[in-house]
mmCIF file of C-alpha atoms in Angstrom:
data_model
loop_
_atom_site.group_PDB
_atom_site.id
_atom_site.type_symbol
_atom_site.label_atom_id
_atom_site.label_comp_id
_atom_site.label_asym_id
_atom_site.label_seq_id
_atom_site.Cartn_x
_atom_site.Cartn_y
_atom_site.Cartn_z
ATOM 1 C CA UNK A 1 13.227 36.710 45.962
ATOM 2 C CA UNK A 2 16.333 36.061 44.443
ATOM 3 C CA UNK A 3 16.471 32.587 46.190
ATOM 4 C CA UNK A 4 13.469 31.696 44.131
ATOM 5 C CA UNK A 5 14.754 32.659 40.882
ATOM 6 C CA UNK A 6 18.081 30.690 41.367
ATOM 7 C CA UNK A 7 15.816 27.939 41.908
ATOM 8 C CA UNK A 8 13.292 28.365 39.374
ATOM 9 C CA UNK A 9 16.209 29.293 36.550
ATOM 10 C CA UNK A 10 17.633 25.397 36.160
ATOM 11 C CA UNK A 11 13.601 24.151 35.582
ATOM 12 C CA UNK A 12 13.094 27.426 32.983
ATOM 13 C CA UNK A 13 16.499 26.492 31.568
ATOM 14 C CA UNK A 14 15.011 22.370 31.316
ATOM 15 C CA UNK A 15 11.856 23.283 29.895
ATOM 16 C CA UNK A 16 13.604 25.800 26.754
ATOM 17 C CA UNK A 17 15.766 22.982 26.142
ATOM 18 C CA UNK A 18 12.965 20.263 26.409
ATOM 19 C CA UNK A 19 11.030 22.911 23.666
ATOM 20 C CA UNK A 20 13.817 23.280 21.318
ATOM 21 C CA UNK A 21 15.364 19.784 21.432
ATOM 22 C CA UNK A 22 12.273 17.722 21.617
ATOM 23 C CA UNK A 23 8.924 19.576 20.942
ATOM 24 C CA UNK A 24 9.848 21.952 17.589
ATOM 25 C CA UNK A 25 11.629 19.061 15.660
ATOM 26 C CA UNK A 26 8.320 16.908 16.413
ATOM 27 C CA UNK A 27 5.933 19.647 15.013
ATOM 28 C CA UNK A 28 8.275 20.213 12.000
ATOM 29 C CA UNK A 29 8.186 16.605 11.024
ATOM 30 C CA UNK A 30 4.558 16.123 11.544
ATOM 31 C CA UNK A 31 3.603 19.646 9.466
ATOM 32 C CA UNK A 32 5.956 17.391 6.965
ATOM 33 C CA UNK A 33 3.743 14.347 6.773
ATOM 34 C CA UNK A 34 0.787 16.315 6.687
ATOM 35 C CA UNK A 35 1.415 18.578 3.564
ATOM 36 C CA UNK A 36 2.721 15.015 1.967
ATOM 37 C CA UNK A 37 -0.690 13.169 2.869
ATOM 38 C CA UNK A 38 -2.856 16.284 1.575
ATOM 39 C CA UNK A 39 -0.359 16.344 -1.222
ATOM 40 C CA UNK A 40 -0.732 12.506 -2.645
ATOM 41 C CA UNK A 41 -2.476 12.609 -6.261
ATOM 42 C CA UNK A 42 -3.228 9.779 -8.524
ATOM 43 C CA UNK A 43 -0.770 7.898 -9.826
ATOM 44 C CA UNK A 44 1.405 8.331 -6.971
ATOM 45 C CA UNK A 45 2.953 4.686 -5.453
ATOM 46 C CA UNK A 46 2.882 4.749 -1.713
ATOM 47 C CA UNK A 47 3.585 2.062 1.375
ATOM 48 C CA UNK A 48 0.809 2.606 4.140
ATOM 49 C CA UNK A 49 1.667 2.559 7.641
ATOM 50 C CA UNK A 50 0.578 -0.946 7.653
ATOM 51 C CA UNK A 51 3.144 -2.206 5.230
ATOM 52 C CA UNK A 52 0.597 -2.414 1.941
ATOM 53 C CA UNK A 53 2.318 -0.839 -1.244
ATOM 54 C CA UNK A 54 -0.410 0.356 -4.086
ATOM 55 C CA UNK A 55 -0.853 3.413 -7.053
ATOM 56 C CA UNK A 56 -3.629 5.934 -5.970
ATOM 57 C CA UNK A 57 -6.318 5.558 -8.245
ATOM 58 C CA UNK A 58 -8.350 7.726 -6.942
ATOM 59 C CA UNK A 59 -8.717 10.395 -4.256
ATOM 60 C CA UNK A 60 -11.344 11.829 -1.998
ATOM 61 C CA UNK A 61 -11.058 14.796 0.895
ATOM 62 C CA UNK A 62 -10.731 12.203 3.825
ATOM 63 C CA UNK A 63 -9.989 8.759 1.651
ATOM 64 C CA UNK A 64 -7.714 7.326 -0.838
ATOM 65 C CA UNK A 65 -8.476 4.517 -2.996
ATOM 66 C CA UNK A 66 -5.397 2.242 -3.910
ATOM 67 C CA UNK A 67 -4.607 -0.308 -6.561
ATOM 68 C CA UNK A 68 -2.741 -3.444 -4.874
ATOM 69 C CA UNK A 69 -1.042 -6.343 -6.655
ATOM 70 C CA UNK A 70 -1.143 -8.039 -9.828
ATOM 71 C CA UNK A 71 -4.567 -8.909 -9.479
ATOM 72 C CA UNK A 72 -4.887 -4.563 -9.377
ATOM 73 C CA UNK A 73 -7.304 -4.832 -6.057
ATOM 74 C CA UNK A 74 -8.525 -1.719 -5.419
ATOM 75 C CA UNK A 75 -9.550 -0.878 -1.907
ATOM 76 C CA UNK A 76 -9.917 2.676 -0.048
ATOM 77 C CA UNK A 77 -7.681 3.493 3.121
ATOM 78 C CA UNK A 78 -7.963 7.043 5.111
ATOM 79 C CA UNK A 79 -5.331 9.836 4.374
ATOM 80 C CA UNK A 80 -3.587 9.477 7.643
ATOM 81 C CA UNK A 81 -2.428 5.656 6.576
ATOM 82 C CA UNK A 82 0.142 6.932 4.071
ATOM 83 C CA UNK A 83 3.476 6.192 5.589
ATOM 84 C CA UNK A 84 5.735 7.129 2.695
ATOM 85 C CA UNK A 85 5.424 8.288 -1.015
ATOM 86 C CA UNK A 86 7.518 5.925 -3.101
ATOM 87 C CA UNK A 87 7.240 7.318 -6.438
ATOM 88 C CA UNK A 88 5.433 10.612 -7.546
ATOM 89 C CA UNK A 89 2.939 10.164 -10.444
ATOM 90 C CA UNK A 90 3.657 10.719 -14.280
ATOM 91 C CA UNK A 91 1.619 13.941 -14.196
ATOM 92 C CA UNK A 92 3.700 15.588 -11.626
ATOM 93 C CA UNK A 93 6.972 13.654 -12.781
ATOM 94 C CA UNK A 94 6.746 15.238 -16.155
ATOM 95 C CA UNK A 95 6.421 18.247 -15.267
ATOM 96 C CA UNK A 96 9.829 18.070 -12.545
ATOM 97 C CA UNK A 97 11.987 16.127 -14.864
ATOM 98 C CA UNK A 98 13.217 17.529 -17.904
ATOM 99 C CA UNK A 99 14.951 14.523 -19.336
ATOM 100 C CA UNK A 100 11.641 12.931 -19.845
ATOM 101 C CA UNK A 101 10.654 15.832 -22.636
ATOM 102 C CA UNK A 102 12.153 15.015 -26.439
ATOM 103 C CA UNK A 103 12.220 18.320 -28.116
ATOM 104 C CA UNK A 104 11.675 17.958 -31.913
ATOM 105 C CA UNK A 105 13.013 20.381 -34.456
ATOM 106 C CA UNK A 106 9.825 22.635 -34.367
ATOM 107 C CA UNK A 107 10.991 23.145 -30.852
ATOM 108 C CA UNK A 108 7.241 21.025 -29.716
ATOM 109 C CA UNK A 109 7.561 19.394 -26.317
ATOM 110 C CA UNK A 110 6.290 15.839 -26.247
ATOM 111 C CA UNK A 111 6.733 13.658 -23.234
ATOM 112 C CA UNK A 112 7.454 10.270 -23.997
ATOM 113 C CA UNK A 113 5.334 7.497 -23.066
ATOM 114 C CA UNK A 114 6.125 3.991 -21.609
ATOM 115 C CA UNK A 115 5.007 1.335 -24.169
ATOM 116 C CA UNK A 116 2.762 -0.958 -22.203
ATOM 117 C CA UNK A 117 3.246 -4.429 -20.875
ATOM 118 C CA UNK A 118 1.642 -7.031 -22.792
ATOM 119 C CA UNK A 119 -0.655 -9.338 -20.768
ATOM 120 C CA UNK A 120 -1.428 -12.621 -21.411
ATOM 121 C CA UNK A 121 -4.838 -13.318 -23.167
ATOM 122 C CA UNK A 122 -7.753 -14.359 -20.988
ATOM 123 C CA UNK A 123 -9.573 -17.772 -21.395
ATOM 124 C CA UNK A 124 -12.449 -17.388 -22.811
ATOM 125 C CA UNK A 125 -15.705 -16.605 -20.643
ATOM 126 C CA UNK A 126 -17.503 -19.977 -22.140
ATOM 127 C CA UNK A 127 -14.708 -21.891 -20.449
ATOM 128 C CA UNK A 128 -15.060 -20.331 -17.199
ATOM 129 C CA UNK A 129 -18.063 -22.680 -16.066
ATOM 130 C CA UNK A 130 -16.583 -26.037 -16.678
ATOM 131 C CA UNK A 131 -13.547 -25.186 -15.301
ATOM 132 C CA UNK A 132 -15.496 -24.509 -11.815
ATOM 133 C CA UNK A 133 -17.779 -27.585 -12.434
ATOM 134 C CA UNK A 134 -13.900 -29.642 -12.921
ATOM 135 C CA UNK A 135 -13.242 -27.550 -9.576
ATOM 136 C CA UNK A 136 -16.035 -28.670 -7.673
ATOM 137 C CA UNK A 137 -15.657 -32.300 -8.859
ATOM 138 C CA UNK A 138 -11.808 -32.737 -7.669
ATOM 139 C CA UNK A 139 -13.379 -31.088 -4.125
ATOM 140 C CA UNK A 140 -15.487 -33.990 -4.174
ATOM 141 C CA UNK A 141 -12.958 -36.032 -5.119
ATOM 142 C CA UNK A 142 -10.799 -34.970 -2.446
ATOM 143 C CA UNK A 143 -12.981 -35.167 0.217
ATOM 144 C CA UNK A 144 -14.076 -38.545 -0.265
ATOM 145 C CA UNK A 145 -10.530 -39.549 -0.584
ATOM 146 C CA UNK A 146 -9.965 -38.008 2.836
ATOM 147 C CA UNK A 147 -12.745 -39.921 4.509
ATOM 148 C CA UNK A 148 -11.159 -43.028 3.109
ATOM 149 C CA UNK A 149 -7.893 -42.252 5.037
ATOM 150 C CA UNK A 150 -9.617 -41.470 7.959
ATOM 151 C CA UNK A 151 -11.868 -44.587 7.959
ATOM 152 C CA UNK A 152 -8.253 -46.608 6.987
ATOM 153 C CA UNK A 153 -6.520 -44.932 10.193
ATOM 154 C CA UNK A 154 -9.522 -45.623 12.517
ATOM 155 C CA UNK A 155 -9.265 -49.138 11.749
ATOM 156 C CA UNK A 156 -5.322 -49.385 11.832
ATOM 157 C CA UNK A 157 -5.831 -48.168 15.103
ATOM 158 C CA UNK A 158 -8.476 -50.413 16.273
ATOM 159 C CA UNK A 159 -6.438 -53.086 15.191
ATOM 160 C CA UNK A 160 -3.731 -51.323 17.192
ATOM 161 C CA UNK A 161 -5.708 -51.639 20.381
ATOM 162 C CA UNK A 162 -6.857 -55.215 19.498
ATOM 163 C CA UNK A 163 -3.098 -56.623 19.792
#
């Protein structure tokens, strides 16, 4: 009996090690990324496991729906996409940084508030139609120009073949 605990001791003594060194760190860090996933609110920026960066706009139990780029695309990816939380909202910011409060002399707290970014004015929605009609016309344009090159290099190289 004691020859088979001698031998069974070294694969007891692998497997406590193999728990502590490889299994507990690995449930830690994923209990992590869950309670940061179930934790995202609007306004938060994150980077999805595929790479895309975008605010939350919106969230739902299973789904979040980002804002991406300057053109502000919004389209909805699953909760378990979230790689990494780049920069907490301004609802929960204001509340964790205390620098962000101006305290006035009736002791009021007022958070400040970014000024925003001027944009440049639209054209008009008149001028939206004949800009497509111009569109379509250089398409047109260009096409026909390209099946004048191509009927100019067939017959360079039939003349090729002739000599």
């Amino acid at each position: 009996m004691s020859g088979t605990l001698t031998m069974l001791l070294p694969l007891i003594i692998l497997f406590v090690v193999m728990y502590f060194l490889l299994i507990r760190p690995q449930k830690k860090r994923e209990r992590e990324i869950n309670a940061m996933r179930s934790g995202v609110q609007v306004g938060d920026e994150i980077i999805t496991i595929g790479g895309i960066c975008g605010k939350i706009v919106k969230t739902k139990e299973e789904s979040l729906i980002i804002q991406v780029g300057a053109d502000k695309l919004k389209f909805e990816i699953m909760r378990w996409a979230v790689s990494k939380v780049v920069e907490e909202g301004k609802r929960r910011s204001a509340k964790a940084k205390p620098e962000d409060y101006d305290v006035d002399d009736d002791d009021e707290v007022e958070v400040k508030k970014a000024k925003p970014k001027r944009m440049k004015k639209a054209a008009p929605v008149a001028e939206e139609p004949e800009v497509q009609e111009e569109e379509t016309e250089t398409l047109e344009e260009t096409e026909e120009v390209m099946q004048q090159e191509e009927t100019v290099e067939a017959e360079a190289s039939d003349d090729a073949e002739e000599k």
